[in-house]
Coordinates of C-alpha atoms and ligand atoms in Angstrom, one line a residue:
M285 CA -0.3 -14.4 17.4
T286 CA 1.0 -11.2 15.9
H287 CA -1.2 -10.0 13.1
P288 CA 0.6 -8.7 9.8
F289 CA -1.3 -5.3 9.1
L290 CA -1.7 -4.7 12.9
D291 CA 1.2 -5.6 14.7
L292 CA 3.7 -3.6 13.4
A293 CA 7.0 -1.8 14.7
P294 CA 7.1 1.9 14.4
L295 CA 8.0 3.0 11.0
S296 CA 11.5 4.7 12.0
A297 CA 12.9 8.1 10.2
D298 CA 15.3 6.6 8.7
R299 CA 13.1 3.9 6.6
F300 CA 10.7 6.9 5.6
A301 CA 13.6 8.9 4.1
S302 CA 14.7 5.7 2.2
I303 CA 11.3 5.4 0.4
E304 CA 11.6 9.1 -0.6
D305 CA 14.8 8.5 -2.0
R306 CA 13.5 5.3 -3.8
V307 CA 10.7 7.5 -5.2
A308 CA 13.5 10.1 -6.5
R309 CA 15.2 7.6 -7.8
L310 CA 12.2 6.4 -10.1
L311 CA 11.4 10.1 -10.9
G312 CA 15.3 10.7 -11.7
T313 CA 15.1 13.9 -9.5
G314 CA 18.0 15.4 -7.5
Q315 CA 14.8 17.7 -6.4
D316 CA 13.5 17.3 -2.7
V317 CA 11.1 14.6 -2.5
V318 CA 8.0 15.1 0.2
I319 CA 6.2 11.7 0.6
M320 CA 2.6 13.3 2.0
Q321 CA 0.4 11.2 4.0
G322 CA -2.6 11.2 2.1
E323 CA -4.0 10.7 -1.7
A324 CA -2.4 12.5 -4.4
L325 CA -5.2 15.6 -3.7
L326 CA -3.2 16.6 -0.6
P327 CA 0.3 17.7 -2.6
L328 CA -1.6 18.6 -5.5
E329 CA -3.7 21.1 -3.2
G330 CA -0.7 21.9 -1.0
A331 CA 1.7 22.9 -3.6
I332 CA -0.8 25.3 -5.0
R333 CA -1.7 27.0 -1.7
A334 CA 1.9 27.0 -0.8
T335 CA 3.1 29.1 -4.0
A336 CA -0.1 30.9 -5.1
G337 CA -1.1 34.0 -3.9
P338 CA -2.9 37.6 -4.9
G339 CA 0.4 38.3 -6.8
T340 CA 0.3 35.4 -8.9
T341 CA -0.5 35.5 -12.5
A342 CA -1.1 31.5 -13.6
L343 CA -2.0 29.9 -16.8
N344 CA -4.0 27.0 -16.3
V345 CA -3.9 24.3 -18.8
I346 CA -7.6 22.4 -19.0
T347 CA -7.2 18.9 -20.7
G348 CA -9.5 17.1 -18.1
P349 CA -11.4 17.6 -15.2
Y350 CA -8.3 18.2 -13.1
G351 CA -7.3 21.1 -14.2
Q352 CA -10.8 22.5 -13.5
T353 CA -10.1 22.1 -10.1
F354 CA -6.6 23.3 -10.3
G355 CA -8.2 27.2 -11.7
D356 CA -10.6 26.7 -8.6
W357 CA -8.0 26.4 -6.2
L358 CA -5.6 29.0 -7.7
R359 CA -8.7 31.7 -7.6
D360 CA -9.0 30.6 -4.3
C361 CA -6.0 32.1 -3.3
G362 CA -6.2 35.0 -4.9
A363 CA -4.4 34.5 -8.3
T364 CA -5.0 35.7 -11.3
V365 CA -5.9 32.8 -13.6
H366 CA -6.0 32.5 -17.5
D367 CA -7.3 29.3 -18.0
L368 CA -6.4 27.6 -21.6
A369 CA -9.0 24.7 -22.2
V370 CA -8.7 22.4 -25.1
P371 CA -11.3 20.1 -25.9
F372 CA -10.7 16.2 -24.4
H373 CA -10.4 14.5 -27.4
T374 CA -7.1 16.2 -27.8
A375 CA -3.9 17.3 -26.1
V376 CA -2.4 20.9 -25.6
T377 CA 0.6 21.9 -27.6
A378 CA 3.6 23.5 -26.9
D379 CA 2.9 26.3 -29.2
R380 CA -0.4 26.9 -28.0
I381 CA 1.5 27.8 -24.3
R382 CA 4.1 29.7 -25.8
Q383 CA 1.4 32.0 -27.5
A384 CA -0.6 32.0 -24.3
L385 CA 2.7 33.5 -22.3
A386 CA 3.2 36.0 -25.0
E387 CA -0.2 37.4 -24.5
H388 CA 0.1 37.2 -20.9
P389 CA 3.9 38.2 -19.8
E390 CA 3.0 38.6 -16.3
I391 CA 2.5 35.1 -16.0
D392 CA 4.3 33.7 -13.1
F393 CA 2.8 30.3 -12.7
V394 CA 1.9 27.0 -15.3
S395 CA -0.1 24.4 -14.0
L396 CA -0.7 21.3 -16.3
V397 CA -1.6 17.7 -16.2
H398 CA 0.5 15.4 -17.8
A399 CA -2.1 12.6 -18.6
E400 CA -5.4 12.3 -17.6
A401 CA -6.8 8.9 -16.9
A402 CA -10.7 10.6 -16.9
T403 CA -10.1 11.7 -20.4
G404 CA -7.3 9.1 -21.8
N405 CA -5.0 12.3 -23.0
T406 CA -1.5 12.9 -22.6
N407 CA 0.3 16.2 -23.3
P408 CA 3.8 16.5 -24.3
V409 CA 5.4 17.9 -21.4
A410 CA 8.9 17.7 -22.7
E411 CA 8.2 20.3 -25.3
I412 CA 6.0 22.6 -23.2
G413 CA 8.7 22.8 -20.2
E414 CA 11.2 24.2 -22.5
V415 CA 8.6 26.9 -23.1
V416 CA 7.6 27.5 -19.7
R417 CA 11.5 27.6 -18.7
E418 CA 12.3 30.0 -21.2
H419 CA 9.5 32.3 -20.2
G420 CA 10.6 32.2 -16.4
A421 CA 7.2 30.6 -14.7
L422 CA 6.9 28.1 -12.1
F423 CA 5.9 24.9 -13.5
Y424 CA 3.4 22.6 -11.6
L425 CA 2.6 19.2 -13.2
D426 CA 0.2 16.6 -12.2
A427 CA 2.1 13.5 -13.0
V428 CA -0.7 11.1 -11.1
A429 CA -1.7 9.1 -14.4
S430 CA 1.4 9.5 -16.1
V431 CA 4.1 7.8 -13.4
G432 CA 4.7 4.3 -14.3
A433 CA 3.1 4.3 -17.7
E434 CA 5.3 7.0 -19.7
P435 CA 8.4 9.0 -18.6
V436 CA 8.1 11.7 -15.9
L437 CA 11.4 13.4 -15.3
P438 CA 11.0 16.6 -13.5
D439 CA 14.6 17.9 -13.7
A440 CA 15.2 17.0 -17.5
W441 CA 11.8 19.0 -18.3
G442 CA 12.3 21.9 -15.6
V443 CA 8.9 21.2 -13.7
D444 CA 9.2 22.8 -10.1
L445 CA 6.4 20.8 -8.7
C446 CA 6.0 17.0 -9.9
V447 CA 3.1 15.3 -7.9
I448 CA 2.8 11.9 -8.4
G449 CA 0.4 9.2 -6.8
A450 CA 1.3 5.0 -6.7
Q451 CA -2.5 4.0 -7.5
K452 CA -2.5 4.1 -11.2
A453 CA 0.4 2.9 -12.9
M454 CA 2.3 2.3 -10.7
G455 CA 0.0 -0.6 -9.4
G456 CA 0.3 0.5 -5.5
P457 CA -1.5 2.4 -2.7
A458 CA -3.5 5.9 -3.1
G459 CA -3.1 6.7 0.5
V460 CA -0.1 8.5 0.2
S461 CA 1.6 10.5 -2.4
A462 CA 4.8 12.5 -3.3
V463 CA 5.9 15.9 -4.7
S464 CA 9.4 16.8 -6.1
V465 CA 9.9 20.7 -4.9
S466 CA 12.7 22.4 -6.6
E467 CA 14.4 25.4 -5.2
R468 CA 12.9 27.9 -6.7
A469 CA 9.6 26.5 -5.5
W470 CA 10.4 26.4 -2.2
A471 CA 12.2 30.1 -2.1
R472 CA 8.6 30.6 -3.6
M473 CA 6.7 29.2 -0.7
A474 CA 8.8 31.0 1.8
A475 CA 7.9 34.2 0.4
N476 CA 4.3 33.6 0.1
P477 CA 2.9 34.9 3.5
R478 CA -0.2 32.7 2.8
A479 CA 1.4 29.6 2.2
P480 CA -0.1 26.9 4.7
R481 CA 1.9 26.8 7.8
R482 CA 1.3 24.2 11.1
S483 CA -1.1 23.0 8.6
Y484 CA -1.9 19.4 7.2
L485 CA -1.6 20.9 3.9
S486 CA 1.7 22.7 4.2
L487 CA 4.6 21.5 2.4
L488 CA 6.7 24.2 4.6
D489 CA 6.2 22.4 7.5
W490 CA 8.4 19.3 5.6
K491 CA 10.9 21.5 4.4
E492 CA 11.3 23.3 8.0
R493 CA 10.9 20.4 10.4
W494 CA 11.9 17.2 8.3
I495 CA 14.3 18.3 5.2
D496 CA 16.2 21.0 7.1
G497 CA 16.4 19.0 9.9
G498 CA 18.4 16.3 8.3
R499 CA 15.2 14.1 7.9
T500 CA 15.6 12.7 11.8
T501 CA 12.2 13.3 13.0
L502 CA 9.0 13.1 11.6
L503 CA 5.9 15.5 11.8
H504 CA 3.8 13.2 13.2
A505 CA 3.0 9.4 13.3
P506 CA 3.3 8.0 9.2
A507 CA 0.4 6.3 7.4
Q508 CA 2.4 3.0 8.1
L509 CA 0.7 0.5 6.1
E510 CA 0.6 2.8 3.1
M511 CA 4.3 3.6 3.3
L512 CA 5.1 0.2 3.5
A513 CA 2.6 -0.6 0.6
L514 CA 4.5 2.2 -1.4
E515 CA 8.0 0.6 -0.5
A516 CA 6.7 -2.6 -2.0
C517 CA 5.4 -1.0 -4.9
V518 CA 8.6 0.7 -6.1
E519 CA 10.5 -2.5 -5.3
R520 CA 8.2 -4.3 -7.2
I521 CA 8.7 -1.6 -10.3
E522 CA 12.4 -1.9 -9.6
A523 CA 12.4 -5.6 -10.2
E524 CA 10.7 -5.8 -13.2
G525 CA 12.2 -2.2 -14.3
L526 CA 11.0 1.0 -15.0
E527 CA 11.2 0.8 -18.9
S528 CA 9.5 -2.8 -19.0
V529 CA 6.4 -1.3 -16.6
M530 CA 6.2 1.3 -19.2
A531 CA 6.3 -0.7 -22.2
R532 CA 3.6 -2.7 -20.8
H533 CA 1.5 0.5 -20.6
A534 CA 2.0 1.4 -24.0
A535 CA 1.3 -2.0 -25.5
A536 CA -1.8 -2.2 -23.7
A537 CA -2.6 1.4 -25.0
A538 CA -2.0 0.4 -28.6
A539 CA -3.7 -2.8 -28.3
T540 CA -6.9 -1.4 -26.9
R541 CA -7.1 1.2 -29.7
A542 CA -6.3 -1.3 -32.5
G543 CA -9.0 -4.0 -31.0
A544 CA -11.4 -1.3 -30.4
L545 CA -11.1 -0.2 -34.0
A546 CA -11.1 -3.7 -35.4
L547 CA -14.4 -4.6 -33.4
G548 CA -16.2 -2.1 -35.5
G549 CA -20.0 -1.9 -33.8
G550 CA -19.5 1.9 -34.3
L551 CA -16.8 1.9 -31.2
E552 CA -14.2 4.6 -31.8
P553 CA -11.1 5.8 -29.9
Y554 CA -12.3 9.0 -27.9
V555 CA -9.0 10.5 -28.4
Y556 CA -8.4 11.1 -32.3
E557 CA -4.7 10.9 -32.4
A558 CA -2.9 8.0 -31.2
R559 CA -0.1 10.1 -30.3
D560 CA -2.3 12.1 -27.6
A561 CA -3.7 9.2 -26.1
A562 CA -2.5 8.4 -22.9
P563 CA -0.6 5.0 -22.1
V564 CA -2.2 4.5 -18.6
A565 CA -6.0 4.3 -19.9
T566 CA -7.9 4.0 -23.3
T567 CA -10.8 6.1 -23.7
L568 CA -13.4 4.9 -26.3
R569 CA -16.7 6.7 -27.6
A570 CA -19.9 4.6 -27.5
P571 CA -21.5 4.7 -31.0
S572 CA -24.5 6.9 -31.6
G573 CA -27.6 5.4 -29.7
V574 CA -26.0 3.7 -27.2
L575 CA -25.5 4.9 -23.5
A576 CA -22.3 4.3 -22.7
S577 CA -22.5 3.6 -18.7
E578 CA -25.3 1.1 -20.1
L579 CA -22.6 -0.6 -22.0
V580 CA -20.0 -0.7 -19.7
A581 CA -22.6 -2.1 -16.9
R582 CA -23.7 -5.0 -19.5
A583 CA -19.9 -5.9 -20.3
L584 CA -19.7 -6.0 -16.6
R585 CA -21.9 -8.2 -16.0
S586 CA -19.8 -10.9 -17.3
D587 CA -16.8 -10.3 -15.5
P588 CA -17.1 -7.8 -12.8
T589 CA -13.2 -7.8 -12.5
L590 CA -12.3 -6.0 -15.9
P591 CA -11.1 -2.7 -15.6
L592 CA -14.0 -0.9 -17.3
A593 CA -15.7 2.2 -16.4
A594 CA -17.8 4.8 -17.9
G595 CA -16.8 8.4 -17.8
G596 CA -17.6 10.6 -14.7
G597 CA -20.6 13.0 -14.9
A598 CA -21.4 13.9 -18.1
L599 CA -19.3 11.8 -20.0
A600 CA -20.9 9.0 -18.6
K601 CA -23.3 9.1 -22.1
E602 CA -20.7 9.0 -24.3
M603 CA -17.2 7.5 -22.8
I604 CA -15.9 4.2 -22.1
R605 CA -12.7 3.8 -19.9
V606 CA -10.5 1.1 -20.3
N607 CA -8.3 1.3 -17.2
H608 CA -5.5 -0.8 -18.3
Y609 CA -3.0 0.3 -15.7
G610 CA -0.7 -1.5 -12.8
P611 CA -2.1 -5.2 -12.8
N612 CA -4.0 -4.8 -15.5
A613 CA -1.9 -3.6 -18.0
T614 CA -2.0 -7.1 -19.4
P615 CA -3.0 -8.7 -22.7
G616 CA -5.7 -10.6 -21.0
A617 CA -7.6 -7.6 -19.5
V618 CA -7.5 -5.9 -22.7
Q619 CA -8.8 -9.1 -24.8
G620 CA -11.0 -9.5 -21.8
S621 CA -12.2 -5.7 -21.8
L622 CA -12.8 -5.8 -25.5
A623 CA -14.6 -9.3 -25.9
A624 CA -16.9 -8.1 -23.0
L625 CA -17.7 -4.8 -25.2
G626 CA -17.9 -6.8 -28.3
S627 CA -20.7 -9.0 -26.7
A628 CA -22.5 -6.3 -25.2
L629 CA -22.6 -4.1 -28.5
A630 CA -24.1 -7.6 -30.2
E631 CA -26.9 -8.0 -27.5
Q632 CA -27.9 -4.2 -28.7
G633 CA -28.2 -5.7 -32.5
L634 CA -24.6 -3.8 -33.4
E635 CA -22.7 -6.2 -35.9
V636 CA -19.1 -6.6 -34.0
D637 CA -16.0 -8.8 -35.4
L638 CA -14.8 -10.5 -32.1
E639 CA -12.0 -12.4 -33.9
S640 CA -11.0 -9.3 -35.6
A641 CA -10.4 -7.4 -32.3
R642 CA -8.7 -10.3 -30.7
Q643 CA -6.1 -10.5 -33.4
A644 CA -5.6 -7.1 -33.8
V645 CA -4.6 -7.1 -29.9
E646 CA -2.3 -9.8 -30.2
G647 CA -0.9 -8.3 -33.2
A648 CA -0.8 -4.5 -31.6
W649 CA 0.8 -5.8 -28.6
K650 CA 4.1 -6.9 -30.2
Ligands
LIG117 C1 -6.3 9.5 -10.8 C2 -5.8 11.0 -10.9 C3 -5.4 11.7 -9.8 C4 -5.9 11.2 -8.0 O1 -7.0 10.9 -8.5 P1 -8.1 9.4 -7.6 O2 -9.7 9.6 -8.4 O3 -8.2 9.8 -6.4 O4 -7.5 8.5 -8.0 C5 -5.1 13.3 -9.8 N1 -4.8 13.3 -10.7 C6 -5.1 12.7 -12.1 C7 -4.8 13.3 -13.5 C8 -5.4 11.6 -12.2 O5 -5.5 11.0 -13.4

């Protein structure tokens, strides 16, 4: 008997190219889209190593843990890096970027994370893109946590390197990822003697041996199962409609925020302003005297399938993450998460209003 995962026909170059085209359509881009055979960290690192070198001056915007990592890679490439860090409870503004570019006119590379699932904020990329384009710098964007949850429009926003992964709002696999690459970005790579070549990190290998060859011969055996899962996930988004997938995420974020406020017990949105809060996931601040990691563990005891997590690293003390993305961008997941958090707070002697929270979620969803 043939096994559904194991006995597959090889994935053809045509099929691979058609999956790339479908991802390009999802991003509304006419740029080249390369599907990389690894988790999103592969194109995130590959794109920096391909474009940055000792001659690069970068503005690295830090609104969460990923921005920190990008700065480390840029420095490792020999780039001069100006970090622009904003507190995790807020977002960066286009004005702050304009100011930083005016202070250091030699900046020729800007790295930014669109939305951060780890901190729950989202940055105004359309406005920032205008400022970066005006300045002429290459614009690198991590859209892993935003794609599927809110608009991601590399062409309209002037993004030169836009990295996405399917494992968050797209509800897809984590083992392959994609990057759209502008002509300017390809030229920067071609001119960079340190850009990886004949390497798993290399974007230029894909350009020269896959794209320029008319996408007829793959560089190596593709991650076949993950490619099929990516195709299925894009198909499912197309069937539901991207607009309605994004609307589900926006509703989940608004409902979680409203529900948490109505619940009481000292629980508060971690991101102060609703406009800075990411549709992909909502972060909450635990009441003083309550450890977020303990509260989450207690809440998960009632239902381990709920999309709840404590913040990473030092944030585990104070931050609760409601990961209402992909299949969890539903009223049920949000209601269940707040009810479980409410019960856990009540067990610790805090006063909560479960019924108000339930009604607030219901009201905000519409
Ligand atoms: C989730 C995420 C990634 C991918 O990281 P994983 O932890 O492997 O899922 C990359 N960038 C951002 C901003 C993310 O939120």
